[in-house]
Short mmCIF file of C-alpha atoms and ligand atoms in Angstrom, two decimals:
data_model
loop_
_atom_site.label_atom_id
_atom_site.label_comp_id
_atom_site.label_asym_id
_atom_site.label_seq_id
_atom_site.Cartn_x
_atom_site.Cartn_y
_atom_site.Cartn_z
CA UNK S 1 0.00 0.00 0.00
CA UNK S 2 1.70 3.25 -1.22
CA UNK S 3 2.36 6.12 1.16
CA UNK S 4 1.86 8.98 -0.86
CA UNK S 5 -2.08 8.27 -2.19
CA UNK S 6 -3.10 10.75 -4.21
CA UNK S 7 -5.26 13.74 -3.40
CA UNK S 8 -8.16 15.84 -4.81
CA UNK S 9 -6.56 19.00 -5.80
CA UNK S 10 -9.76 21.36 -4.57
CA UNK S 11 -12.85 21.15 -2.96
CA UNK S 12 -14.36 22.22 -5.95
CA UNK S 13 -12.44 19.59 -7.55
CA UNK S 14 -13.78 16.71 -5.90
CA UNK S 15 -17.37 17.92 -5.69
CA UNK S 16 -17.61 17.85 -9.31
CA UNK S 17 -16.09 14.48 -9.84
CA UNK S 18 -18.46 13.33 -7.31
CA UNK S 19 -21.39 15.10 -8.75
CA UNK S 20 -19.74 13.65 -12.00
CA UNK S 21 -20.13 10.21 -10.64
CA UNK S 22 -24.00 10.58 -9.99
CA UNK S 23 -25.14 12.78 -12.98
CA UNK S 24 -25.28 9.78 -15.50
CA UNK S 25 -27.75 8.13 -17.99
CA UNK S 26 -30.31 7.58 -15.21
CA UNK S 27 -30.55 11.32 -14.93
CA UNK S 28 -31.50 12.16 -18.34
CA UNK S 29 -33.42 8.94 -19.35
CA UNK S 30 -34.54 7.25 -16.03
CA UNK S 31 -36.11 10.50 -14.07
CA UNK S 32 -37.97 12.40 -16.38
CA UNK S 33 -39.36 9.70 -18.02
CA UNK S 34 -40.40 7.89 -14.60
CA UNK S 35 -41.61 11.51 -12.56
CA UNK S 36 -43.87 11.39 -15.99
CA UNK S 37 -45.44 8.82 -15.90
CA UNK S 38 -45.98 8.26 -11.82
CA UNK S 39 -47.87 11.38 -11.00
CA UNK S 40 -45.71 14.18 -12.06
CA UNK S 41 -45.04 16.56 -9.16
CA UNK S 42 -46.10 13.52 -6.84
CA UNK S 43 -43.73 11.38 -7.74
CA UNK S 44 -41.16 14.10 -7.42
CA UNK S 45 -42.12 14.62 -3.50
CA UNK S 46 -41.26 10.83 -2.83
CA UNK S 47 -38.27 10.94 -4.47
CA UNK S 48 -36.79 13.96 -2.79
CA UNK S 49 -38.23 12.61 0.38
CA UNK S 50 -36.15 9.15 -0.28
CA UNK S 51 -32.85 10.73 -1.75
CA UNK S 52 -33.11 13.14 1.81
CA UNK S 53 -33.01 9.54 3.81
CA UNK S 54 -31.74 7.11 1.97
CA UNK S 55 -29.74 8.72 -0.71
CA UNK S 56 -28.17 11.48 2.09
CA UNK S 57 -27.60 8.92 4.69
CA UNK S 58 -25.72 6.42 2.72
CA UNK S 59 -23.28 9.07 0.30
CA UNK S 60 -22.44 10.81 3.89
CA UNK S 61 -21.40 6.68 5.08
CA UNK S 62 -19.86 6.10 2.19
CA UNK S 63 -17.34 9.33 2.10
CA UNK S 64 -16.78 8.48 5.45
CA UNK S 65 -15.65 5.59 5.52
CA UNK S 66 -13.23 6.46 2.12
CA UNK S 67 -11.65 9.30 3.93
CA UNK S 68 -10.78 7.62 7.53
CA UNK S 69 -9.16 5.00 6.07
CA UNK S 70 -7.73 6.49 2.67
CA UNK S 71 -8.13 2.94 0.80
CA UNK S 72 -10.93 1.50 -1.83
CA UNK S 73 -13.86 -0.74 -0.55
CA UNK S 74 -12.13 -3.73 0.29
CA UNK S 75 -9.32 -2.33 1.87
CA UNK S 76 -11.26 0.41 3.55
CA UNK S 77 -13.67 -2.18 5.21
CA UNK S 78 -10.87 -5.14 6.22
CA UNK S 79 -9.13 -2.14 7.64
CA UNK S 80 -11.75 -0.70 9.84
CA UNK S 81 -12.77 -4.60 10.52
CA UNK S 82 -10.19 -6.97 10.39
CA UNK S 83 -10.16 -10.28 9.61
CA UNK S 84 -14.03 -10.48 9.68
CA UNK S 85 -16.04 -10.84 6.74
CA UNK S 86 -17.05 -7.48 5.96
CA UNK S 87 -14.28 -7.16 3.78
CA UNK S 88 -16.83 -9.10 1.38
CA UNK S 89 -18.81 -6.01 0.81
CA UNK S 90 -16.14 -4.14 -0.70
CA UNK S 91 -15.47 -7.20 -3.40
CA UNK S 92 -19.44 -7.05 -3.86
CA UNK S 93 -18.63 -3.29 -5.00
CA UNK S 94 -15.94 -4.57 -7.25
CA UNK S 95 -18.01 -7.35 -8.81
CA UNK S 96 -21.18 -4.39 -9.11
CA UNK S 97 -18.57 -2.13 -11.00
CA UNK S 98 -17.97 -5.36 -13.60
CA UNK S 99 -21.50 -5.67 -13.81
CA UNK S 100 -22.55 -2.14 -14.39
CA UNK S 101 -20.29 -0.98 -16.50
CA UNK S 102 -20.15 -3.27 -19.00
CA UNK S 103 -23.55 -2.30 -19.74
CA UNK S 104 -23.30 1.62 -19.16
CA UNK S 105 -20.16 1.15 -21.81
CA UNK S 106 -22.60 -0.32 -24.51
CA UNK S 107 -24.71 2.63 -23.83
CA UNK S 108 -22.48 4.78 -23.65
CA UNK S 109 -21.44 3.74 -27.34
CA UNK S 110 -24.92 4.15 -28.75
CA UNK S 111 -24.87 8.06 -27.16
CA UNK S 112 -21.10 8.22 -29.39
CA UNK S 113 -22.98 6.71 -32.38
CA UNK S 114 -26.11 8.96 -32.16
CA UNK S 115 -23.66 12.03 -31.74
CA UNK S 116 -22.08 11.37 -35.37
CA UNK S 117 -25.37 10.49 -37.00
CA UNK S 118 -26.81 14.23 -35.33
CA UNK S 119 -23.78 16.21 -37.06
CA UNK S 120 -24.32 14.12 -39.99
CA UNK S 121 -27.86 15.15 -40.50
CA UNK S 122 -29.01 11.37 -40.33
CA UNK S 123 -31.71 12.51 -38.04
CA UNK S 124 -33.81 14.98 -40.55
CA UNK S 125 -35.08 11.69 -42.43
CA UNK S 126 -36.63 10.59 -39.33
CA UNK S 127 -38.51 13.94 -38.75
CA UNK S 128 -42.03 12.95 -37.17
CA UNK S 129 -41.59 9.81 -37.93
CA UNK S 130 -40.99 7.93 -34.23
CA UNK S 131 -41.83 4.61 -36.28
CA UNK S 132 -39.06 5.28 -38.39
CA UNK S 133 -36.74 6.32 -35.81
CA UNK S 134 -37.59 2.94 -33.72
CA UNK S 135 -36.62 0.58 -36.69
CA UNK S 136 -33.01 2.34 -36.77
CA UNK S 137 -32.31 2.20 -33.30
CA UNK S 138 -33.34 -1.53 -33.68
CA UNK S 139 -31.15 -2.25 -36.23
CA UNK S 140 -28.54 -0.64 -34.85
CA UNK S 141 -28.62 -2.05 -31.64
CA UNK S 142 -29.22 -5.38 -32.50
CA UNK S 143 -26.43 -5.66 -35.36
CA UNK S 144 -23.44 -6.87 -34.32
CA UNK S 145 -20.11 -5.05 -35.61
CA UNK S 146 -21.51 -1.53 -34.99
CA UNK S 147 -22.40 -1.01 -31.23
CA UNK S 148 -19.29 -3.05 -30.38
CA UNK S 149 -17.08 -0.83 -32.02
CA UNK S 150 -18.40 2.54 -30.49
CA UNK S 151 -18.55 0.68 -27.33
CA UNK S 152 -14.72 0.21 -27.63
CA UNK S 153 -13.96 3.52 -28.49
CA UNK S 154 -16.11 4.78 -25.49
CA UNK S 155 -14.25 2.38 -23.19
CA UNK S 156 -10.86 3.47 -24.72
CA UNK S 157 -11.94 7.19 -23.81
CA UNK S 158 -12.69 5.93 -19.53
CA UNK S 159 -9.61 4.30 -19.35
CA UNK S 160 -8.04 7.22 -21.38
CA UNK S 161 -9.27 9.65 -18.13
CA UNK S 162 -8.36 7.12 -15.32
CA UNK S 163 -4.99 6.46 -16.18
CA UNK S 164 -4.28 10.00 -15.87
CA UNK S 165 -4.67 9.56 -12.22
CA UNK S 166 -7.37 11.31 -9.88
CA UNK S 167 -6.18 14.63 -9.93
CA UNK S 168 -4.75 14.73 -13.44
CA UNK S 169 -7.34 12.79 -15.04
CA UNK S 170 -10.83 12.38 -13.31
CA UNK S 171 -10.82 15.52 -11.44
CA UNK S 172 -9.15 17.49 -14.47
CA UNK S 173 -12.12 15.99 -16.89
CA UNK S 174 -14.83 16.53 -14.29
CA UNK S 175 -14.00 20.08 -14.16
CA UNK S 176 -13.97 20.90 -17.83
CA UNK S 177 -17.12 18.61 -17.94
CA UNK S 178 -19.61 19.00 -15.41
CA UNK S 179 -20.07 22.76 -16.55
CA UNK S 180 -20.39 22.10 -20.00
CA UNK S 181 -23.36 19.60 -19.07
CA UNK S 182 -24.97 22.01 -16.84
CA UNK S 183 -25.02 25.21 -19.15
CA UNK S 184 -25.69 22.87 -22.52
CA UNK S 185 -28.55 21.55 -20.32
CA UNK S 186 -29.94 25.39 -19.05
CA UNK S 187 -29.91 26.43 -22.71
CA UNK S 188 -31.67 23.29 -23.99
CA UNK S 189 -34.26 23.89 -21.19
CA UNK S 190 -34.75 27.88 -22.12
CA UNK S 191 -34.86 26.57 -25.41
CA UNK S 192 -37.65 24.24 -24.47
CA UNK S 193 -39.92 26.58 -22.19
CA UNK S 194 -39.78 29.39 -25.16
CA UNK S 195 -41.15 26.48 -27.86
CA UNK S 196 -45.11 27.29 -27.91
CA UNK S 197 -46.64 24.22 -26.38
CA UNK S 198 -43.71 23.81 -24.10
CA UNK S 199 -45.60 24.79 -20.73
CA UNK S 200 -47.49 21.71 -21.43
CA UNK S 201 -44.48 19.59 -21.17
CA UNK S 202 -43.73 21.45 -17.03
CA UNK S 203 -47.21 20.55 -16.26
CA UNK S 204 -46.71 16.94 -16.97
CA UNK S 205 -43.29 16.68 -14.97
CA UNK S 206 -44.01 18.83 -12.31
CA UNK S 207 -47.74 19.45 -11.22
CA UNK S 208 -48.67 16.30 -8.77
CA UNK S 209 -51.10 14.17 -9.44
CA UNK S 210 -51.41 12.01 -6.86
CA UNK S 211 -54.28 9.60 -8.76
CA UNK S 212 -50.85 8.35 -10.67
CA UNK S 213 -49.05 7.66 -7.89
CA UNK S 214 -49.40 4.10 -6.72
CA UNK S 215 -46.53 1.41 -4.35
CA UNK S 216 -44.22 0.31 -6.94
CA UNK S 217 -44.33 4.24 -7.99
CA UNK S 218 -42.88 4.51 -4.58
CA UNK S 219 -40.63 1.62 -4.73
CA UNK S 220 -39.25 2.87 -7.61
CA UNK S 221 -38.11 6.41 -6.36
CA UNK S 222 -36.51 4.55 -3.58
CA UNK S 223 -34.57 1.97 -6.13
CA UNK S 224 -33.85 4.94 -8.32
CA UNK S 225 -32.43 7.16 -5.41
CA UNK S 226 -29.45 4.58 -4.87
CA UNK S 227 -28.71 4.14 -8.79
CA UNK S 228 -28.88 7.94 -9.32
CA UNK S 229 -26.49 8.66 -6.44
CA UNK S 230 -23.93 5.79 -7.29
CA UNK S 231 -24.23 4.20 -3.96
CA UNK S 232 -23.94 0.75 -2.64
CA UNK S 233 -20.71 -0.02 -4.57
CA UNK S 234 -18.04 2.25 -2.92
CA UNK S 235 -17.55 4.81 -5.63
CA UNK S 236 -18.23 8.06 -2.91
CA UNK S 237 -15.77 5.30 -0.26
CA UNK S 238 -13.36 5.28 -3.31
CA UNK S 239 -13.35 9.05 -3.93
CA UNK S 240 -13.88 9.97 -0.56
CA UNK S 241 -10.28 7.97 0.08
CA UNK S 242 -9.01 10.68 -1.96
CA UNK S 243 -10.21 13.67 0.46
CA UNK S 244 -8.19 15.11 3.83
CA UNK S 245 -9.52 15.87 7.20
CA UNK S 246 -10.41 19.61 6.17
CA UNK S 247 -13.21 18.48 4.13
CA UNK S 248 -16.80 18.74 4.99
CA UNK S 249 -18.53 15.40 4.52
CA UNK S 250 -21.81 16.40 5.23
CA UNK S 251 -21.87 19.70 3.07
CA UNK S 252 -19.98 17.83 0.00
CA UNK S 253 -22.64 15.47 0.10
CA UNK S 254 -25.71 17.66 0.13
CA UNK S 255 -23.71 19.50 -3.11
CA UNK S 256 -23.53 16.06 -4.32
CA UNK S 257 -27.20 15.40 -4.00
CA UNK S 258 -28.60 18.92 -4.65
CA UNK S 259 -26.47 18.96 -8.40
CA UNK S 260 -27.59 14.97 -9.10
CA UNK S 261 -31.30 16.11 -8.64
CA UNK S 262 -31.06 19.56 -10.17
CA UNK S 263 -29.80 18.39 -13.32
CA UNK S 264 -32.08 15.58 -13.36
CA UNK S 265 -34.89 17.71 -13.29
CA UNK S 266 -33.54 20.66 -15.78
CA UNK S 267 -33.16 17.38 -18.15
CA UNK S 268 -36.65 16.38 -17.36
CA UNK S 269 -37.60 20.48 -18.16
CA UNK S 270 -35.19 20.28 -21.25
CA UNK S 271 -37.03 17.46 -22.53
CA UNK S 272 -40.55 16.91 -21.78
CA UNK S 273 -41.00 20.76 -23.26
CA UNK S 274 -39.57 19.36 -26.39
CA UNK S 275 -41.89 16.92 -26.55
CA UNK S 276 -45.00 18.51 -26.02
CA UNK S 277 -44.33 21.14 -27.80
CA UNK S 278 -43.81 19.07 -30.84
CA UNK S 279 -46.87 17.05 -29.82
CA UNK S 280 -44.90 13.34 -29.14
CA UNK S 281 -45.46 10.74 -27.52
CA UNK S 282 -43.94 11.17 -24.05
CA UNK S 283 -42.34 7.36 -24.27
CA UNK S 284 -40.15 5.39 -21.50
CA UNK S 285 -36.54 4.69 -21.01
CA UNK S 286 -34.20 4.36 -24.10
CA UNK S 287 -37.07 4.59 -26.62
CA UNK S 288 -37.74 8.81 -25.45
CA UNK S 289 -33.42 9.41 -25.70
CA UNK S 290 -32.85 7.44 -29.07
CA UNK S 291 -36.32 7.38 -30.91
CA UNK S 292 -38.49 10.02 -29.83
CA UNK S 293 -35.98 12.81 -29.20
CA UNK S 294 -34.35 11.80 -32.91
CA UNK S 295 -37.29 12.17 -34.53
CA UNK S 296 -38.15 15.63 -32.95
CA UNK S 297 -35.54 17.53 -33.21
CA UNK S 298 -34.86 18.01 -36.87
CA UNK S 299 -38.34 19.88 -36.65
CA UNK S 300 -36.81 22.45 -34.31
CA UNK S 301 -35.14 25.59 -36.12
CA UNK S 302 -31.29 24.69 -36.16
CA UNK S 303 -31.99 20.86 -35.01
CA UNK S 304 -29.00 19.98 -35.98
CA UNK S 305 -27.00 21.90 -33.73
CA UNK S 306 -29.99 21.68 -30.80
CA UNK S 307 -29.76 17.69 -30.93
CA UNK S 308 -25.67 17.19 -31.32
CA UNK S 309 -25.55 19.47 -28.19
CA UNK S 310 -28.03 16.98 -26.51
CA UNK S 311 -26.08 14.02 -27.39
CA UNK S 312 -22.56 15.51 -26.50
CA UNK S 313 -24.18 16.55 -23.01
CA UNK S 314 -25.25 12.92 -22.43
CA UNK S 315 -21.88 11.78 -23.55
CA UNK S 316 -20.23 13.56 -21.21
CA UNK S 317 -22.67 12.80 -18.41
CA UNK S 318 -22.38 8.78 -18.92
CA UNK S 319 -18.67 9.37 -18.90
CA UNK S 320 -18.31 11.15 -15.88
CA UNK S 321 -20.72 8.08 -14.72
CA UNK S 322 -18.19 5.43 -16.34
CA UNK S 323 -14.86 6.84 -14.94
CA UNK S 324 -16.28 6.74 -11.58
CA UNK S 325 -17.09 3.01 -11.92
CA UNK S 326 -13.50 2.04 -13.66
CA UNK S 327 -11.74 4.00 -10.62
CA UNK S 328 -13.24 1.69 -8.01
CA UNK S 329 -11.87 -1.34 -10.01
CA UNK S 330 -8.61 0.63 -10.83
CA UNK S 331 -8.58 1.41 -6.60
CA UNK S 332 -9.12 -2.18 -5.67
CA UNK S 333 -5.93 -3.59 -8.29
CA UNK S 334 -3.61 -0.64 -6.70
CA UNK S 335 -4.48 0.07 -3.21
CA UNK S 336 -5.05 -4.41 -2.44
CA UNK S 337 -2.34 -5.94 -5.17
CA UNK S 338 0.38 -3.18 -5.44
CA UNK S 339 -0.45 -2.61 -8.98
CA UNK S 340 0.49 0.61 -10.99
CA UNK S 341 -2.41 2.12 -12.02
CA UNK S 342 -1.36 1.84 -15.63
CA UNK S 343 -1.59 -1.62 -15.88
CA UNK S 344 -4.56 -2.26 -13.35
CA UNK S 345 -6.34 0.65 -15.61
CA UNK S 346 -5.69 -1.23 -18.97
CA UNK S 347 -5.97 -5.10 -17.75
CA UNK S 348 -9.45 -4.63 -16.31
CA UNK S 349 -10.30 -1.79 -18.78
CA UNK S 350 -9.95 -4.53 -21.22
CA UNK S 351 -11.66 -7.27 -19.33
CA UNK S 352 -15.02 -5.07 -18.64
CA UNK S 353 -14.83 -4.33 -22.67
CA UNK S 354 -14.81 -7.55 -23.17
CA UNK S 355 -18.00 -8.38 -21.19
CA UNK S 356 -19.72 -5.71 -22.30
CA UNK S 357 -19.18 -6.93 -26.07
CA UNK S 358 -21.34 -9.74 -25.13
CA UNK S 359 -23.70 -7.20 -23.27
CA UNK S 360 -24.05 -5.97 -26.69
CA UNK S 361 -24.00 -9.11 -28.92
CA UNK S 362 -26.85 -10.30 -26.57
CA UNK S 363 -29.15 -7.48 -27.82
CA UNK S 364 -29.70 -9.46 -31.34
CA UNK S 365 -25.96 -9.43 -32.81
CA UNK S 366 -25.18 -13.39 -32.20
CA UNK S 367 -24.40 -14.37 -28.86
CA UNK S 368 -26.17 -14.45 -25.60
CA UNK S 369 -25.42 -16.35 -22.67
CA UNK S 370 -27.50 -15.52 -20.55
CA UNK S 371 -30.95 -17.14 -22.92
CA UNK S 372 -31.24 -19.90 -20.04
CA UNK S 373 -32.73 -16.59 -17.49
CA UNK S 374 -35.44 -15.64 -20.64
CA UNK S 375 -33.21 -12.17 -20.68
CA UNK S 376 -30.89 -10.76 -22.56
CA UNK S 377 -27.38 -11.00 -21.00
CA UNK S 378 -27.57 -7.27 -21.26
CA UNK S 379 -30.80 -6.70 -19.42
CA UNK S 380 -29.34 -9.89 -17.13
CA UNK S 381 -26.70 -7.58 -15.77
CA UNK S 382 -28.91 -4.28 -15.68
CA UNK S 383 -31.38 -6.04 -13.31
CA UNK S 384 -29.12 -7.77 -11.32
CA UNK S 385 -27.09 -4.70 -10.16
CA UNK S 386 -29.52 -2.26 -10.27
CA UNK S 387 -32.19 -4.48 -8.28
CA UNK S 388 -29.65 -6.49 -6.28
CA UNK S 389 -26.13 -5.40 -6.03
CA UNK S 390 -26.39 -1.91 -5.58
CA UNK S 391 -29.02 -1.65 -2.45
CA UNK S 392 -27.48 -5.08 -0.79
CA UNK S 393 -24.28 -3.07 -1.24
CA UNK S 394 -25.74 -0.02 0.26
CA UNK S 395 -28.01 -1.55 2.91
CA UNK S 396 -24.71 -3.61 4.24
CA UNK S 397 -22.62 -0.34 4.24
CA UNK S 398 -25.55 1.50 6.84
CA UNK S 399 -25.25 -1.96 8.85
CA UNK S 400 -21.63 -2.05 9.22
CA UNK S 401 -21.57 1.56 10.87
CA UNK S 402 -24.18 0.78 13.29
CA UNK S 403 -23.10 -3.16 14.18
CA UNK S 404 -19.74 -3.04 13.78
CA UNK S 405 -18.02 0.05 13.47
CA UNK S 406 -19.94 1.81 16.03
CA UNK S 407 -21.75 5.45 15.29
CA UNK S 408 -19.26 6.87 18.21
CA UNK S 409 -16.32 6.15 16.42
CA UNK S 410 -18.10 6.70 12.72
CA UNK S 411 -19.03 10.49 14.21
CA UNK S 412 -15.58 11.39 15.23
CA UNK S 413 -14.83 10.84 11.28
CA UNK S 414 -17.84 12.45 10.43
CA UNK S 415 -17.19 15.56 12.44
CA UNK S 416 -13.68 16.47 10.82
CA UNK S 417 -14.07 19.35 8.46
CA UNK S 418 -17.48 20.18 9.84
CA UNK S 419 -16.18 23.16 12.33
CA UNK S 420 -18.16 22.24 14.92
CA UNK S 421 -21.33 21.99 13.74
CA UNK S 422 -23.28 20.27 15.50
CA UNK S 423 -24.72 16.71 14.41
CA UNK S 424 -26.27 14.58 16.73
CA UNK S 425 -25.00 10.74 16.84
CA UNK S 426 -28.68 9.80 17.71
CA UNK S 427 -30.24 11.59 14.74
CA UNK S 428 -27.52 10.23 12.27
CA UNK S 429 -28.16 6.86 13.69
CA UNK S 430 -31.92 6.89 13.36
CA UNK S 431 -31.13 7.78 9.53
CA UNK S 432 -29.11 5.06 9.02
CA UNK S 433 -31.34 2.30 10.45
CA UNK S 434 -34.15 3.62 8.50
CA UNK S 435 -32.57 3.45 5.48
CA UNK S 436 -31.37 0.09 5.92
CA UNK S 437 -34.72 -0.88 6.86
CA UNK S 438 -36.15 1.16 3.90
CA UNK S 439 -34.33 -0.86 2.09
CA UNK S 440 -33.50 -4.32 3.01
CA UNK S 441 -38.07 -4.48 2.58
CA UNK S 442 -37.54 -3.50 -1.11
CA UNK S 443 -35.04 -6.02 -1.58
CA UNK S 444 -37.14 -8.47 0.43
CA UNK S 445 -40.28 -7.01 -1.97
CA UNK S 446 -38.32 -7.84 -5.18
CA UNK S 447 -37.61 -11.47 -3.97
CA UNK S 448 -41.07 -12.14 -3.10
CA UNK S 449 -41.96 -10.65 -6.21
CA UNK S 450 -39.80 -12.92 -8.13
CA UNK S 451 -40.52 -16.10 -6.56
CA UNK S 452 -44.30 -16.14 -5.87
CA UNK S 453 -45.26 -13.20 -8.86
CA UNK S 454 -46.90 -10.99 -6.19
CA UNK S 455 -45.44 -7.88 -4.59
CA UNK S 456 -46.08 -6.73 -1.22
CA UNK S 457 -46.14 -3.50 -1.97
CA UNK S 458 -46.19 -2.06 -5.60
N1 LIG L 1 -25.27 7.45 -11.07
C1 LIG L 1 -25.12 7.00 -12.41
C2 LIG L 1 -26.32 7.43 -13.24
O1 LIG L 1 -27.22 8.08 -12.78
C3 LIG L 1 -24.95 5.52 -12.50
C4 LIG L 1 -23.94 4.90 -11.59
C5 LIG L 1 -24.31 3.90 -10.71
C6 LIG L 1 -22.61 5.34 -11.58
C7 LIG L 1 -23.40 3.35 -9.83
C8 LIG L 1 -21.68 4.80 -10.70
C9 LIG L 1 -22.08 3.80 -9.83
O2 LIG L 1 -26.38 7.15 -14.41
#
């Protein structure tokens, strides 16, 4: 284990790697489409309510545990538990970063693909036509050469940033990066709001209707409150490893939180104004990013230029998203094997490539090993970490401060940085037991769900 482990170079710095870390792909596809559809302004409510608890609760116990021991998840919890099994968490993190990024990679290559085809004009022979739109994505996605080989290039470009080290590389791209996303995003919204029709498209994101909201929409703002935050794997323990004692955990995180759901909702603003104002269909998921949006936008004055900036803006938001993911398996091969981070960066660079070529061949381009689970082996490893991995991972991480490593000891850590603010240990422990409760019922929900086809709740 080296001495001399590198630093953030400013507060600033770090903020906007983290913030980096949780602006992704869910942002701009996952939230507006979901706030939509489950009661609007409603659904918003719960999920501010469950990023507040759960979301605030587990970043803050994440960062703290990175920064007192300065190591990444495995390391961090052998060394504040030795020789007990908790170490077993962190390698959960480390198999959850395999997992999730070889899909987020193949993603991310679409967003690369969709960015030429924008400047190229492809899009203006999809104008109005969503049908149209849908049977290129299709093809695209489920042909085989194609999506591997923007996939590749968008790997090449993570491991590209991580090599260059925290400070030199993620921080340094963070900072040029989160900015560009956030003012690319405020003119696409303006842009939106001034369409006529666009009102139309605030109403349906933002005024509650609480008819629409039902459980699972509840059970889905909690899910989507760990995913959007990148918790339960130990990226905020790996980047908070990188922070000194000056730092204040609890303000960082609240930054962290209050730029992750900003942005989501100026995307959600950005978009759904678009869409109404243009009178489309207000779809789901992937299908509202790569069809409906495509077929929109070349009926916009200067579409062109309006959707390459949209794509470029997701780009950079899944690959602020990506390097975050990378670093925790980059952390794991330097701070636990003595690696350099050259070669851990390149060896497992390669190896989550790899996988997530057969993320994408699964999608229709030849191979698919995961048939025998009647799912793609791409949706196979979406469902697995975002429904499993990622709140085990986080519901653990709230267990092991208040079982083992004690909320005395956790608030000493906490406190550094904070100038004497005061926090009560009671309060912060009531959070944390409530949102491992919160959570370990969803998990238990999902199971039961899965094995008798009835939910508890939702
Ligand atoms: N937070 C990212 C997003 O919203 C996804 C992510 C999950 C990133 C887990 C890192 C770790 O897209």
């Amino acid at each position: 284990m080296s001495n001399e482990r590198e630093q953030w170079g400013s507060k600033l710095g770090f903020i906007f790697a983290a913030a980096g870390s949780a602006v992704g792909i869910g942002n701009i596809w996952k939230f507006p489409s979901m706030a939509g559809e489950n009661g609007g302004g409603a659904f918003t409510i719960i999920y501010l309510i469950c990023i507040l608890i759960v979301g605030l609760s587990i970043v803050i116990a994440e960062l703290v545990i990175g920064r007192k021991t300065q190591l990444s998840p495995v390391g961090a919890f052998e060394k504040i538990a030795p020789n007990s099994n908790w170490k077993w968490v962190g390698f959960l993190g480390v198999a959850s970063a395999f997992v999730i990024l070889s899909f987020y990679g193949v993603v991310g290559g679409w967003i690369l693909k969709y960015i030429i085809d924008s400047l190229f004009g492809e899009f203006s022979n999809l104008s109005g036509n969503p049908a149209a739109a849908g049977e290129v994505f299709n093809a695209f996605i489920t042909s085989s050469l194609g999506p591997v080989f923007y996939q590749i290039i968008f790997m090449s470009l993570c491991i590209f940033v991580i090599i260059q080290g925290v400070k030199g590389g993620i921080e340094k791209w963070s900072k040029i990066m989160m900015p560009v996303i956030i003012v690319l995003l405020g003119v696409l919204a303006i842009r939106g709001i001034t369409l006529d029709g666009g009102m139309q498209g605030l109403s349906f994101l933002f005024k509650p209707r609480f008819e629409d909201l039902t459980a699972s929409s509840i059970v889905l703002a909690l899910g989507h409150s760990f995913f959007t935050v990148s918790l339960g794997m130990g990226t905020m323990i790996t980047y908070g490893s990188y922070l000194n004692k000056k730092q204040n955990l609890l303000s960082s995180a609240l930054w962290v939180i209050f730029l992750d759901t900003a942005i989501a909702m100026l995307a959600g603003v950005a978009i759904f104004t678009t869409v109404f104002a243009l009178g489309a269909n207000p779809a789901e998921g992937p299908g509202l990013i790569f069809i409906i949006l495509p077929s929109i936008f070349p009926q916009l004055a200067g579409g062109i230029l309006w959707s390459t900036l949209f794509f470029i803006l997701l780009f950079m938001a899944a690959l602020t998203s990506a390097i975050s993911i990378l670093e925790v398996v980059t952390a794991y091969f330097i701070d636990q094997k003595g690696w350099s981070r050259k070669k851990a960066t390149l060896q497992f660079g390669s190896v989550i490539t790899i996988v997530g070529v057969f993320c994408s061949l699964s999608l229709g381009g030849g191979i698919n090993i995961a048939a025998p689970l009647g799912m793609s082996f791409f949706d196979a490893m979406d469902y697995l970490s975002s429904k499993y991995m990622l709140p085990i991972g986080g519901m653990l991480t709230a267990i092991f401060i208040i079982k083992k490593w004690g909320i005395k000891d956790y608030m000493i850590e906490l406190r550094k940085g904070m100038n004497g603010a005061t926090v009560q240990d009671g309060l912060v422990k009531v959070f944390l037991i409530v949102a491992a409760s919160i959570v370990a019922f969803i998990i238990f929900n999902e199971i039961y769900f899965t094995t008798t086809g009835k939910a508890l709740i939702g």
